[in-house]
Amino acid sequence: MNILMAMFGAVSQGLVWATLALGVYITFRILNFADMSCEGSFALGGSVSAVLMVNIGVNPFMTVIVATLAGMVAGAITGILHTKLKIPAILSGILTMIGLYSINLRIMGQANTSLIGQTTMITIIRKILPTPEVLGIKDSTLQTWVVLAIGLVFTVAVIGLIYWYFGTEIGCCIRATGNNETMVRAQGVNTDVMKILGLVISNGLIALSGALVTQSQGFADVKMGVGAIVIGLASIVIGEVIFLRPRNFASRLLSIMIGSVIYRMIIALVLQLGLNTDDLKLFTAIVVAIALSIPTLKKNRAATRKGAV
Amino acid sequence: MLKITDLYKTFNPGTVNEKQVLKGVDLELKDKDFVTVIGGNGAGKSTILNMIAGVHYPDKGSIVLEDEDITYIPEYKRAKYLGRVFQDPMMGTASNMAIEENLALAYRRGDRRGFAWGITKEEKEIYVDKLKELDLGLEDRLTTKVGLLSGGQRQALTLLMAALRKPKLLLLDEHTAALDPKTAEKVLKLSEQIISDNALTALMVTHNMKNAIQYGNRLIMMYDGRIIYDVSGEEKRNLKVNDLLEKFQSVSGGEFANDRMMLS
């Protein structure tokens, strides 16, 4: 029973974190850009959402939109550092990430902001629903259901949006830019603008995920983005392993959502099996390193079989 | 229609790798000219094409295309006037994208990209017709990823993309050098056909003297950053590989045509 509850919680967690994975997918897989700024923009989304609710009493749904916009600005900064000022991709992201650490502290005025007793998306929805006693379930179960529903609605909406956007003329140019910049420029497209656009969308989605996670866990923390890129990558590669050959863009996006859920289930499982939470990041890093090296290892093995040394 | 005046370019100035690649190049193309450019390694052939395309800016000189000075216009902005095919078959297409998606990108060359759907049903019919003309069976593989095509197929597709929106000038940068001789021959034939069908003005860089003589109405030979020989019309038609070799030896002071300048 205990493990079933843990799995149920993992599914809801996976869904609120799925938007992060989708954002990482846009930079890492579509743009071919390892964007470290996502660690900062994830915490930025959380900080902005929390502070707007706690300090100003803004509608929780509205805070998600503002958080997304803040993330988009962060993405634009990384993009400008990289394209206009020619700073290497990885370093541009790191600079934004480090800068955002201070900015997030400034926004919150402290290292974390608690949402206890605050109106969040979850409390608003729970107000509409019958009480747990009436439904005959535990309070925590209802809480998980609400988080799950919010995660699902946002993730499906974001998948729809990404699917539409990357099918448009601009979206096609962004995809092609990640593939072959020379060709895209030869077709009369400003690749700098395409990269910036991709980073803007990606970081917007990642900040959105940060806001959702903050509201579902009941606090924002300046360190909540640490390892975000690895968690996003883990979701992507798990999705790729499960689906093997996603037939089209829609199923690829869906595979990332499912990958995010499975990642949380794996984490819940190893924690149940007694893994120390301190070791979690190392565990994730090892899983992602192995998953990313599988294609190379396979190629090497095939070469060895053919007689190469 | 294209007027290049006194073009100079030095790469890596002030370093040990400093190399002056263009030393005052003047070149004027007439409408519907099909010019082949020949020369050894480092003669500056590809650099000229890259200057016209805007990949590099010259240190000195000007490039005027149909009365517009494009010398310092960014590459992506002048792309609307130019069709380009590269030496590396991987360069002209996006390998992770479908044949039809690549064509759709080329079909919008020079247009503002908006939120309209990236590819429409009507244009797919155009692509099928155009691909049929290539006679490679690609018309049945619209959704195939370009990465799965052979080098020759990719170059043929790139050619088609370059001419899909009629360019003012077609730039072919040794576009058959990476292909096997038979495929190279096919792609060259196709290039000639596309150029004549669309009445294009074209500049084709090649290492192959025979091809340089066989194709086009004018031939230019480059050596050490300068144009050293320029023939057209009757004189070009009567040109033989031996004539080119002699010419090359006389200007280079006995240095023999190197192995990359194929003699056949």
CSV table of N, CA, C and O in Angstrom, one decimal, chain A residues 107-164:
chain,number,residue,atom,x,y,z
A,107,ILE,N,14.5,38.6,-5.5
A,107,ILE,CA,13.1,38.5,-5.6
A,107,ILE,C,12.4,38.1,-4.3
A,107,ILE,O,11.4,38.7,-3.9
A,108,MET,N,12.9,37.0,-3.7
A,108,MET,CA,12.3,36.5,-2.5
A,108,MET,C,12.8,37.2,-1.3
A,108,MET,O,12.1,37.2,-0.2
A,109,GLY,N,13.9,37.9,-1.3
A,109,GLY,CA,14.4,38.6,-0.2
A,109,GLY,C,15.0,37.6,0.9
A,109,GLY,O,15.5,38.0,1.9
A,110,GLN,N,15.0,36.3,0.5
A,110,GLN,CA,15.5,35.3,1.4
A,110,GLN,C,15.7,34.0,0.6
A,110,GLN,O,15.4,34.0,-0.6
A,111,ALA,N,16.2,33.0,1.2
A,111,ALA,CA,16.5,31.8,0.4
A,111,ALA,C,15.3,31.0,0.0
A,111,ALA,O,15.4,30.2,-0.9
A,112,ASN,N,14.2,31.1,0.8
A,112,ASN,CA,13.0,30.4,0.4
A,112,ASN,C,11.7,31.1,0.8
A,112,ASN,O,11.8,32.0,1.7
A,113,THR,N,10.6,30.7,0.2
A,113,THR,CA,9.4,31.3,0.5
A,113,THR,C,8.3,30.2,0.7
A,113,THR,O,8.2,29.4,-0.1
A,114,SER,N,7.7,30.2,1.9
A,114,SER,CA,6.7,29.2,2.2
A,114,SER,C,5.3,29.6,1.8
A,114,SER,O,5.0,30.8,1.8
A,115,LEU,N,4.6,28.7,1.3
A,115,LEU,CA,3.2,29.0,0.8
A,115,LEU,C,2.2,28.5,1.8
A,115,LEU,O,1.0,28.4,1.5
A,116,ILE,N,2.6,28.1,3.0
A,116,ILE,CA,1.7,27.5,4.0
A,116,ILE,C,0.6,28.6,4.3
A,116,ILE,O,0.9,29.7,4.6
A,117,GLY,N,-0.6,28.2,4.2
A,117,GLY,CA,-1.8,29.1,4.5
A,117,GLY,C,-2.1,30.0,3.4
A,117,GLY,O,-3.0,30.8,3.5
A,118,GLN,N,-1.4,29.9,2.3
A,118,GLN,CA,-1.6,30.8,1.1
A,118,GLN,C,-2.6,30.2,0.2
A,118,GLN,O,-2.8,29.0,0.1
A,119,THR,N,-3.3,31.0,-0.6
A,119,THR,CA,-4.1,30.6,-1.7
A,119,THR,C,-3.2,30.2,-2.8
A,119,THR,O,-2.5,31.0,-3.4
A,120,THR,N,-3.3,28.9,-3.2
A,120,THR,CA,-2.6,28.5,-4.4
A,120,THR,C,-3.6,27.8,-5.4
A,120,THR,O,-4.8,27.8,-5.1
A,121,MET,N,-3.1,27.5,-6.6
A,121,MET,CA,-4.0,26.8,-7.5
A,121,MET,C,-4.6,25.6,-6.9
A,121,MET,O,-5.8,25.3,-7.1
A,122,ILE,N,-3.9,24.9,-6.0
A,122,ILE,CA,-4.4,23.7,-5.4
A,122,ILE,C,-5.5,24.0,-4.4
A,122,ILE,O,-6.5,23.3,-4.5
A,123,THR,N,-5.3,25.0,-3.6
A,123,THR,CA,-6.4,25.3,-2.6
A,123,THR,C,-7.6,25.8,-3.3
A,123,THR,O,-8.7,25.5,-2.9
A,124,ILE,N,-7.4,26.6,-4.4
A,124,ILE,CA,-8.6,27.1,-5.2
A,124,ILE,C,-9.4,25.9,-5.7
A,124,ILE,O,-10.6,25.9,-5.6
A,125,ILE,N,-8.7,25.0,-6.3
A,125,ILE,CA,-9.4,23.8,-6.9
A,125,ILE,C,-10.1,23.0,-5.8
A,125,ILE,O,-11.2,22.5,-6.0
A,126,ARG,N,-9.4,22.8,-4.7
A,126,ARG,CA,-9.9,22.0,-3.6
A,126,ARG,C,-11.2,22.6,-3.0
A,126,ARG,O,-12.0,21.9,-2.5
A,127,LYS,N,-11.3,24.0,-3.1
A,127,LYS,CA,-12.5,24.6,-2.6
A,127,LYS,C,-13.7,24.3,-3.4
A,127,LYS,O,-14.8,24.2,-2.9
A,128,ILE,N,-13.5,24.0,-4.7
A,128,ILE,CA,-14.6,23.7,-5.6
A,128,ILE,C,-15.0,22.2,-5.3
A,128,ILE,O,-16.2,21.9,-5.4
A,129,LEU,N,-14.1,21.4,-4.9
A,129,LEU,CA,-14.3,20.0,-4.8
A,129,LEU,C,-14.9,19.7,-3.4
A,129,LEU,O,-14.7,20.5,-2.5
A,130,PRO,N,-15.6,18.5,-3.3
A,130,PRO,CA,-16.1,18.1,-1.9
A,130,PRO,C,-14.9,17.8,-1.0
A,130,PRO,O,-13.8,17.6,-1.5
A,131,THR,N,-15.1,17.8,0.3
A,131,THR,CA,-14.1,17.5,1.2
A,131,THR,C,-13.7,16.0,1.1
A,131,THR,O,-14.5,15.2,0.7
A,132,PRO,N,-12.5,15.7,1.6
A,132,PRO,CA,-12.0,14.3,1.5
A,132,PRO,C,-13.0,13.4,2.3
A,132,PRO,O,-13.2,12.2,1.9
A,133,GLU,N,-13.5,13.9,3.4
A,133,GLU,CA,-14.4,13.0,4.2
A,133,GLU,C,-15.6,12.6,3.4
A,133,GLU,O,-16.0,11.4,3.4
A,134,VAL,N,-16.2,13.6,2.6
A,134,VAL,CA,-17.4,13.3,1.8
A,134,VAL,C,-17.0,12.2,0.7
A,134,VAL,O,-17.7,11.3,0.4
A,135,LEU,N,-15.7,12.4,0.1
A,135,LEU,CA,-15.3,11.5,-0.9
A,135,LEU,C,-14.8,10.2,-0.4
A,135,LEU,O,-14.7,9.2,-1.1
A,136,GLY,N,-14.6,10.2,0.9
A,136,GLY,CA,-14.2,8.9,1.6
A,136,GLY,C,-12.7,8.6,1.3
A,136,GLY,O,-12.3,7.4,1.2
A,137,ILE,N,-11.8,9.6,1.1
A,137,ILE,CA,-10.4,9.4,0.9
A,137,ILE,C,-9.6,10.2,1.8
A,137,ILE,O,-10.1,11.2,2.4
A,138,LYS,N,-8.3,9.9,1.9
A,138,LYS,CA,-7.5,10.7,2.8
A,138,LYS,C,-7.2,12.0,2.2
A,138,LYS,O,-7.2,12.2,1.0
A,139,ASP,N,-6.9,13.0,3.1
A,139,ASP,CA,-6.6,14.4,2.6
A,139,ASP,C,-5.5,14.4,1.7
A,139,ASP,O,-5.5,15.0,0.6
A,140,SER,N,-4.4,13.6,2.0
A,140,SER,CA,-3.2,13.6,1.1
A,140,SER,C,-3.5,13.0,-0.2
A,140,SER,O,-3.0,13.4,-1.2
A,141,THR,N,-4.4,12.1,-0.3
A,141,THR,CA,-4.8,11.5,-1.5
A,141,THR,C,-5.5,12.5,-2.4
A,141,THR,O,-5.2,12.6,-3.6
A,142,LEU,N,-6.4,13.3,-1.9
A,142,LEU,CA,-7.1,14.3,-2.6
A,142,LEU,C,-6.1,15.3,-3.1
A,142,LEU,O,-6.1,15.7,-4.3
A,143,GLN,N,-5.2,15.7,-2.2
A,143,GLN,CA,-4.1,16.7,-2.6
A,143,GLN,C,-3.4,16.2,-3.9
A,143,GLN,O,-3.2,16.9,-4.8
A,144,THR,N,-3.0,14.9,-3.8
A,144,THR,CA,-2.2,14.3,-4.9
A,144,THR,C,-3.1,14.3,-6.2
A,144,THR,O,-2.6,14.6,-7.3
A,145,TRP,N,-4.4,14.0,-6.1
A,145,TRP,CA,-5.2,14.0,-7.3
A,145,TRP,C,-5.3,15.4,-7.9
A,145,TRP,O,-5.2,15.5,-9.1
A,146,VAL,N,-5.4,16.4,-7.1
A,146,VAL,CA,-5.5,17.8,-7.6
A,146,VAL,C,-4.2,18.1,-8.3
A,146,VAL,O,-4.2,18.7,-9.4
A,147,VAL,N,-3.0,17.8,-7.7
A,147,VAL,CA,-1.7,18.1,-8.3
A,147,VAL,C,-1.6,17.4,-9.6
A,147,VAL,O,-1.2,18.0,-10.6
A,148,LEU,N,-2.1,16.1,-9.6
A,148,LEU,CA,-2.0,15.3,-10.8
A,148,LEU,C,-2.8,16.0,-11.9
A,148,LEU,O,-2.4,16.1,-13.1
A,149,ALA,N,-4.0,16.4,-11.6
A,149,ALA,CA,-4.9,17.0,-12.6
A,149,ALA,C,-4.3,18.3,-13.1
A,149,ALA,O,-4.2,18.5,-14.4
A,150,ILE,N,-3.8,19.2,-12.2
A,150,ILE,CA,-3.1,20.4,-12.7
A,150,ILE,C,-1.9,20.1,-13.6
A,150,ILE,O,-1.8,20.7,-14.7
A,151,GLY,N,-1.1,19.1,-13.2
A,151,GLY,CA,0.1,18.8,-14.0
A,151,GLY,C,-0.4,18.3,-15.4
A,151,GLY,O,0.2,18.7,-16.4
A,152,LEU,N,-1.4,17.5,-15.4
A,152,LEU,CA,-1.8,16.9,-16.7
A,152,LEU,C,-2.4,18.0,-17.6
A,152,LEU,O,-2.0,18.0,-18.8
A,153,VAL,N,-3.2,18.9,-17.1
A,153,VAL,CA,-3.8,19.9,-17.9
A,153,VAL,C,-2.7,20.8,-18.5
A,153,VAL,O,-2.7,21.0,-19.7
A,154,PHE,N,-1.8,21.2,-17.6
A,154,PHE,CA,-0.7,22.1,-18.1
A,154,PHE,C,0.2,21.4,-19.1
A,154,PHE,O,0.5,21.9,-20.2
A,155,THR,N,0.5,20.2,-18.8
A,155,THR,CA,1.4,19.4,-19.7
A,155,THR,C,0.8,19.2,-21.1
A,155,THR,O,1.4,19.4,-22.1
A,156,VAL,N,-0.5,18.8,-21.1
A,156,VAL,CA,-1.1,18.5,-22.3
A,156,VAL,C,-1.3,19.8,-23.1
A,156,VAL,O,-1.0,19.8,-24.4
A,157,ALA,N,-1.6,20.9,-22.4
A,157,ALA,CA,-1.7,22.2,-23.1
A,157,ALA,C,-0.4,22.6,-23.7
A,157,ALA,O,-0.3,23.0,-24.9
A,158,VAL,N,0.7,22.4,-23.0
A,158,VAL,CA,2.1,22.8,-23.5
A,158,VAL,C,2.5,21.9,-24.6
A,158,VAL,O,3.0,22.4,-25.6
A,159,ILE,N,2.1,20.6,-24.6
A,159,ILE,CA,2.5,19.7,-25.7
A,159,ILE,C,1.7,20.2,-27.0
A,159,ILE,O,2.3,20.3,-28.0
A,160,GLY,N,0.4,20.5,-26.8
A,160,GLY,CA,-0.3,21.1,-27.9
A,160,GLY,C,0.3,22.3,-28.5
A,160,GLY,O,0.5,22.5,-29.7
A,161,LEU,N,0.7,23.2,-27.6
A,161,LEU,CA,1.4,24.5,-28.0
A,161,LEU,C,2.7,24.2,-28.8
A,161,LEU,O,2.9,24.8,-29.8
A,162,ILE,N,3.5,23.3,-28.2
A,162,ILE,CA,4.8,23.0,-28.9
A,162,ILE,C,4.5,22.4,-30.2
A,162,ILE,O,5.2,22.7,-31.2
A,163,TYR,N,3.6,21.5,-30.3
A,163,TYR,CA,3.3,20.8,-31.5
A,163,TYR,C,2.9,21.8,-32.6
A,163,TYR,O,3.4,21.7,-33.7
A,164,TRP,N,2.0,22.7,-32.2
A,164,TRP,CA,1.6,23.7,-33.2
A,164,TRP,C,2.8,24.6,-33.6
A,164,TRP,O,3.0,24.8,-34.7
